[in-house]
Structure formats: structure tokens, C-alpha cells
Amino acid sequence: MILKSKFFSILDSRIEEPLTRLACYGSSPEVASGTFNVKDYITIREVGHQDAIYFVNKIRTNIINGDWLIEPKQTEELNKDQKNWYSRGKMTYRLLCDMNDIIYSNFDGISNTINHYFYVMFYQETPIGILMLTNDFLRITEPAKIQDFIMHIGIRRCGILLIEHAVNKSNELGKNGNIKLTPAPNARDVYREYGFSFKEGHMLLEPDQNEKWGFRNEKYYFMAGCNY
């Protein structure tokens, strides 16, 4: 049974353990005796197609072996919050499987004018999230697109660090940092807090026109004061 206690979060950084459900959802809220800045333990790397497949499967394996999912036979014993957790876990796992299949297919049927970029987030050496950014280099004014963006189910409020990398890649590609995505309905409010707004059927972020974003040392960054 899941003990609702604690997520791993850049805003709540008292976790020093390896990424397991016990570490993030232990029976005690005091998981670690000391405090530190979790961002110091997070790195983000751009990787190629084959490495992206490898890390997608590493995240998927961690979810299974780390006891993050509940066996289906247990669902009848769960309360509403736990059933929501189960649904979220299964959805995350399915999205990872779908992403694996898309990358493994080498983007069969997708225009060869579209380039793909992959960013993996690590906590220490454990992969905890992955983002796939696409860019059509023939459409100069079209924003880069976040095609897939998946975080480990034990993670909260760290995904913005991957979005920062996507924004800066867009800027590097000559798109002024502009990115777009098509979020799930239940994720729209989160992206609004990140500075996205609806435009022509998708959500668009234009960091140079958004007060939640700053620019320093030739890089865009999300304002920490927004607390998301």
C-alpha cells in the first residue's frame, strides 16, 4: 500500500537516498536528517537516439523494480487517492512504452525535414525524466515542439528544468526560445503556470514576452520565485 508522505521535489529537497518508493514515500516525513539543494544533484544531458531508448527503458525498469506500481489485484483495497496514483503510474508506464516504440521505429513516416533532440534528467546517476524536442528546419517561424515529456512518477516540480533546456535549444535553433506542445487536459494548468498560453490548438511559450522567464548569460531561465 502506498504511504502518502513525500514526493521528490526541487522545492522539498530532503532526500539523499537512491530513487525508490521507500525513499520518497517512507512512513516518516523526515526522510533525511540533513538538507541540501536538490538541484546540485540534478544533471541534464542531451543524448542521441540509441541512448534515449536506453534511458527510457531505465526509467521504466526503475518504476517496476522500485515498487512504484501497485499490482492490479490490489486495486480493490485502495482508497480514491491511491487509485489515482495507480492510474497515474500506469499512464506514465504506457507513455514510456509508446515513446520507446516511436524512437525505436527511427521515426518511420515522419518528414525528414524534422530533427529530433533528446534531453535526459538525472538525479545523481539515476534517470528521472526525458524530453523529446522536434524542429522542422524548413519552417523558420514555427516554434520547436515538445513532442514527448515524461517524468518518473516519484518526481514533482523538477520538469521545469527540462523545459528550460528545450527553450534554450529552441533559441539555439533560431526560434527565439519559443516552444509549443499539446498537453493532456489535466496538465494544462501546470503549463499555464510555466508561462504557456493557448494558441491555434496548442499551448505556446514565448519566453522573451513572458514575465515568468528571464534571460541571463545568453540563457533563458524560469524564475524560481514562481514556485513551480
Coordinates of C-alpha atoms in Angstrom, one line a residue:
M1 CA 0.0 0.0 0.0
I2 CA 1.2 3.5 -0.8
L3 CA 2.0 5.7 2.2
K4 CA 1.2 9.2 1.2
S5 CA 4.1 11.1 2.6
K6 CA 6.6 12.7 0.3
F7 CA 7.5 13.3 -3.3
F8 CA 10.9 14.0 -4.6
S9 CA 10.8 17.7 -5.5
I10 CA 13.2 20.6 -6.2
L11 CA 11.1 22.6 -3.7
D12 CA 11.4 20.0 -1.0
S13 CA 15.0 18.7 -1.0
R14 CA 15.4 16.5 2.0
I15 CA 16.1 13.3 0.1
E16 CA 19.6 11.7 0.0
E17 CA 18.5 8.1 -0.8
P18 CA 18.6 6.3 -4.1
L19 CA 15.3 6.9 -6.1
T20 CA 13.0 4.2 -4.7
R21 CA 9.4 4.4 -3.4
L22 CA 10.7 3.8 0.1
A23 CA 13.0 6.8 -0.1
C24 CA 10.3 9.1 -1.4
Y25 CA 7.2 7.7 0.2
G26 CA 8.6 6.4 3.5
S27 CA 6.4 6.2 6.6
S28 CA 8.1 9.1 8.1
P29 CA 8.2 12.6 6.6
E30 CA 11.7 13.1 7.9
V31 CA 13.5 11.1 5.2
A32 CA 16.9 12.6 5.6
S33 CA 18.5 14.3 8.6
G34 CA 20.3 17.0 6.6
T35 CA 19.1 19.4 3.9
F36 CA 20.7 20.4 0.7
N37 CA 19.8 21.8 -2.7
V38 CA 18.5 19.0 -4.9
K39 CA 19.4 21.0 -8.0
D40 CA 23.1 20.3 -7.1
Y41 CA 22.4 16.6 -7.6
I42 CA 20.4 17.0 -10.9
T43 CA 22.1 17.0 -14.3
I44 CA 20.6 17.2 -17.7
R45 CA 22.3 15.7 -20.8
E46 CA 21.5 15.8 -24.5
V47 CA 21.6 12.3 -25.8
G48 CA 21.3 10.5 -29.2
H49 CA 18.5 8.2 -30.4
Q50 CA 20.0 5.0 -29.0
D51 CA 20.8 6.4 -25.7
A52 CA 17.3 7.9 -25.5
I53 CA 15.9 4.3 -25.9
Y54 CA 18.3 3.1 -23.2
F55 CA 17.3 5.7 -20.7
V56 CA 13.5 5.4 -21.4
N57 CA 13.8 1.8 -20.5
K58 CA 15.9 2.6 -17.4
I59 CA 13.1 4.8 -16.1
R60 CA 10.6 2.2 -17.0
T61 CA 12.6 -0.5 -15.2
N62 CA 13.0 1.7 -12.1
I63 CA 9.3 2.2 -11.9
I64 CA 8.8 -1.6 -11.9
N65 CA 11.7 -2.7 -9.7
G66 CA 11.4 0.3 -7.4
D67 CA 7.9 -0.9 -6.3
W68 CA 6.2 2.3 -7.7
L69 CA 3.3 0.4 -9.2
I70 CA 0.6 -1.5 -7.4
E71 CA -0.4 -4.9 -8.7
P72 CA -3.8 -4.9 -10.4
K73 CA -5.1 -7.5 -7.8
Q74 CA -4.6 -4.9 -5.1
T75 CA -6.7 -2.1 -6.6
E76 CA -9.9 -3.1 -4.8
E77 CA -8.2 -2.4 -1.5
L78 CA -7.2 1.1 -2.4
N79 CA -8.8 4.4 -1.5
K80 CA -9.5 7.2 -4.0
D81 CA -6.1 8.8 -3.8
Q82 CA -4.3 5.5 -4.1
K83 CA -6.4 4.6 -7.1
N84 CA -5.5 7.9 -8.7
W85 CA -1.8 7.1 -8.0
Y86 CA -2.3 3.7 -9.6
S87 CA -3.8 5.3 -12.7
R88 CA -1.0 7.9 -12.9
G89 CA 1.6 5.2 -12.6
K90 CA 0.0 3.0 -15.4
M91 CA -0.3 6.1 -17.6
T92 CA 3.4 7.0 -17.1
Y93 CA 4.5 3.5 -17.8
R94 CA 2.3 3.4 -21.0
L95 CA 3.8 6.7 -22.2
L96 CA 7.3 5.4 -21.7
C97 CA 6.4 2.3 -23.8
D98 CA 4.9 4.5 -26.5
M99 CA 8.0 6.7 -26.5
N100 CA 10.3 3.7 -26.8
D101 CA 8.3 2.4 -29.8
I102 CA 8.4 5.8 -31.5
I103 CA 12.2 6.2 -31.1
Y104 CA 12.9 2.6 -31.9
S105 CA 11.0 2.9 -35.2
N106 CA 13.5 5.6 -36.2
F107 CA 10.5 8.0 -36.8
D108 CA 9.2 6.0 -39.7
G109 CA 6.8 8.1 -41.8
I110 CA 7.9 11.4 -40.2
S111 CA 9.2 14.1 -42.6
N112 CA 12.9 14.1 -43.0
T113 CA 12.9 17.9 -42.5
I114 CA 12.2 17.3 -38.8
N115 CA 15.1 16.9 -36.4
H116 CA 14.7 15.3 -33.0
Y117 CA 16.6 16.2 -29.8
F118 CA 16.5 14.3 -26.6
Y119 CA 17.2 15.5 -23.1
V120 CA 17.5 13.2 -20.0
M121 CA 17.4 14.4 -16.4
F122 CA 19.4 12.5 -13.8
Y123 CA 19.2 12.5 -10.0
Q124 CA 22.8 11.6 -9.2
E125 CA 23.2 8.8 -11.9
T126 CA 19.5 7.7 -12.0
P127 CA 17.5 8.9 -15.0
I128 CA 14.3 10.5 -13.7
G129 CA 12.8 12.3 -16.8
I130 CA 13.1 12.6 -20.6
L131 CA 12.0 15.2 -23.1
M132 CA 11.9 14.9 -26.9
L133 CA 12.0 18.2 -28.8
T134 CA 11.3 18.4 -32.5
N135 CA 12.2 21.1 -35.0
D136 CA 11.2 21.5 -38.7
F137 CA 14.2 23.3 -40.1
L138 CA 12.3 24.4 -43.2
R139 CA 9.7 26.2 -41.2
I140 CA 11.7 29.1 -39.9
T141 CA 9.0 30.9 -38.0
E142 CA 7.4 27.8 -36.5
P143 CA 8.3 27.1 -32.8
A144 CA 10.1 24.0 -31.8
K145 CA 7.7 21.4 -30.3
I146 CA 7.9 19.3 -27.2
Q147 CA 6.8 16.0 -28.7
D148 CA 7.2 13.9 -25.6
F149 CA 7.9 14.9 -22.0
I150 CA 7.8 12.2 -19.3
M151 CA 8.9 12.3 -15.7
H152 CA 9.3 9.4 -13.2
I153 CA 6.1 9.1 -11.2
G154 CA 8.0 9.8 -8.0
I155 CA 9.1 13.2 -9.2
R156 CA 7.3 16.5 -8.8
R157 CA 8.3 20.1 -9.8
C158 CA 11.5 19.1 -11.4
G159 CA 10.2 19.0 -15.0
I160 CA 10.7 22.7 -15.5
L161 CA 14.4 22.1 -15.6
L162 CA 13.9 20.1 -18.8
I163 CA 11.7 22.7 -20.2
E164 CA 14.4 25.3 -19.7
H165 CA 16.7 23.1 -21.8
A166 CA 14.1 22.9 -24.5
V167 CA 13.6 26.7 -24.5
N168 CA 17.4 27.2 -24.8
K169 CA 17.7 24.7 -27.6
S170 CA 14.9 26.5 -29.5
N171 CA 16.9 29.7 -29.1
E172 CA 20.0 28.0 -30.4
L173 CA 18.0 26.8 -33.4
G174 CA 17.0 30.4 -34.2
K175 CA 13.4 30.1 -32.8
N176 CA 13.8 32.8 -30.1
G177 CA 13.3 30.2 -27.4
N178 CA 9.7 29.7 -28.5
I179 CA 8.3 26.2 -27.9
K180 CA 4.8 24.6 -28.2
L181 CA 3.2 21.4 -27.0
T182 CA -0.2 19.7 -26.9
P183 CA -0.8 18.8 -23.2
A184 CA -3.2 16.3 -21.7
P185 CA -6.2 18.2 -20.4
N186 CA -5.3 17.6 -16.7
A187 CA -1.8 19.1 -17.3
R188 CA -2.9 22.4 -18.8
D189 CA -3.0 24.3 -15.6
V190 CA 0.6 23.3 -14.9
Y191 CA 1.8 24.6 -18.2
R192 CA 0.0 27.8 -17.7
E193 CA 2.0 28.3 -14.5
Y194 CA 5.1 27.7 -16.6
G195 CA 4.1 30.6 -18.9
F196 CA 2.4 28.7 -21.7
S197 CA -0.8 30.0 -23.3
F198 CA -3.3 28.6 -25.8
K199 CA -2.8 29.4 -29.4
E200 CA -4.2 27.7 -32.5
G201 CA -5.0 24.4 -30.8
H202 CA -1.8 24.0 -28.8
M203 CA 0.0 25.7 -26.0
L204 CA 2.8 28.1 -26.8
L205 CA 5.6 29.6 -24.7
E206 CA 7.4 32.8 -25.8
P207 CA 9.9 33.4 -23.0
D208 CA 11.1 36.8 -24.2
Q209 CA 7.5 38.1 -23.8
N210 CA 6.7 36.4 -20.5
E211 CA 7.3 37.8 -17.1
K212 CA 7.9 34.3 -15.6
W213 CA 11.0 33.9 -17.7
G214 CA 14.4 35.7 -17.5
F215 CA 17.5 35.9 -19.7
R216 CA 21.0 35.8 -18.3
N217 CA 24.4 34.8 -19.6
E218 CA 22.8 34.0 -23.0
K219 CA 20.4 31.5 -21.4
Y220 CA 16.7 31.6 -20.7
Y221 CA 15.6 30.5 -17.2
F222 CA 12.4 30.1 -15.3
M223 CA 12.0 32.5 -12.4
A224 CA 12.4 30.4 -9.2
G225 CA 10.1 32.9 -7.4
C226 CA 7.1 31.5 -9.3
N227 CA 7.5 28.3 -7.1
Y228 CA 6.6 25.8 -9.8

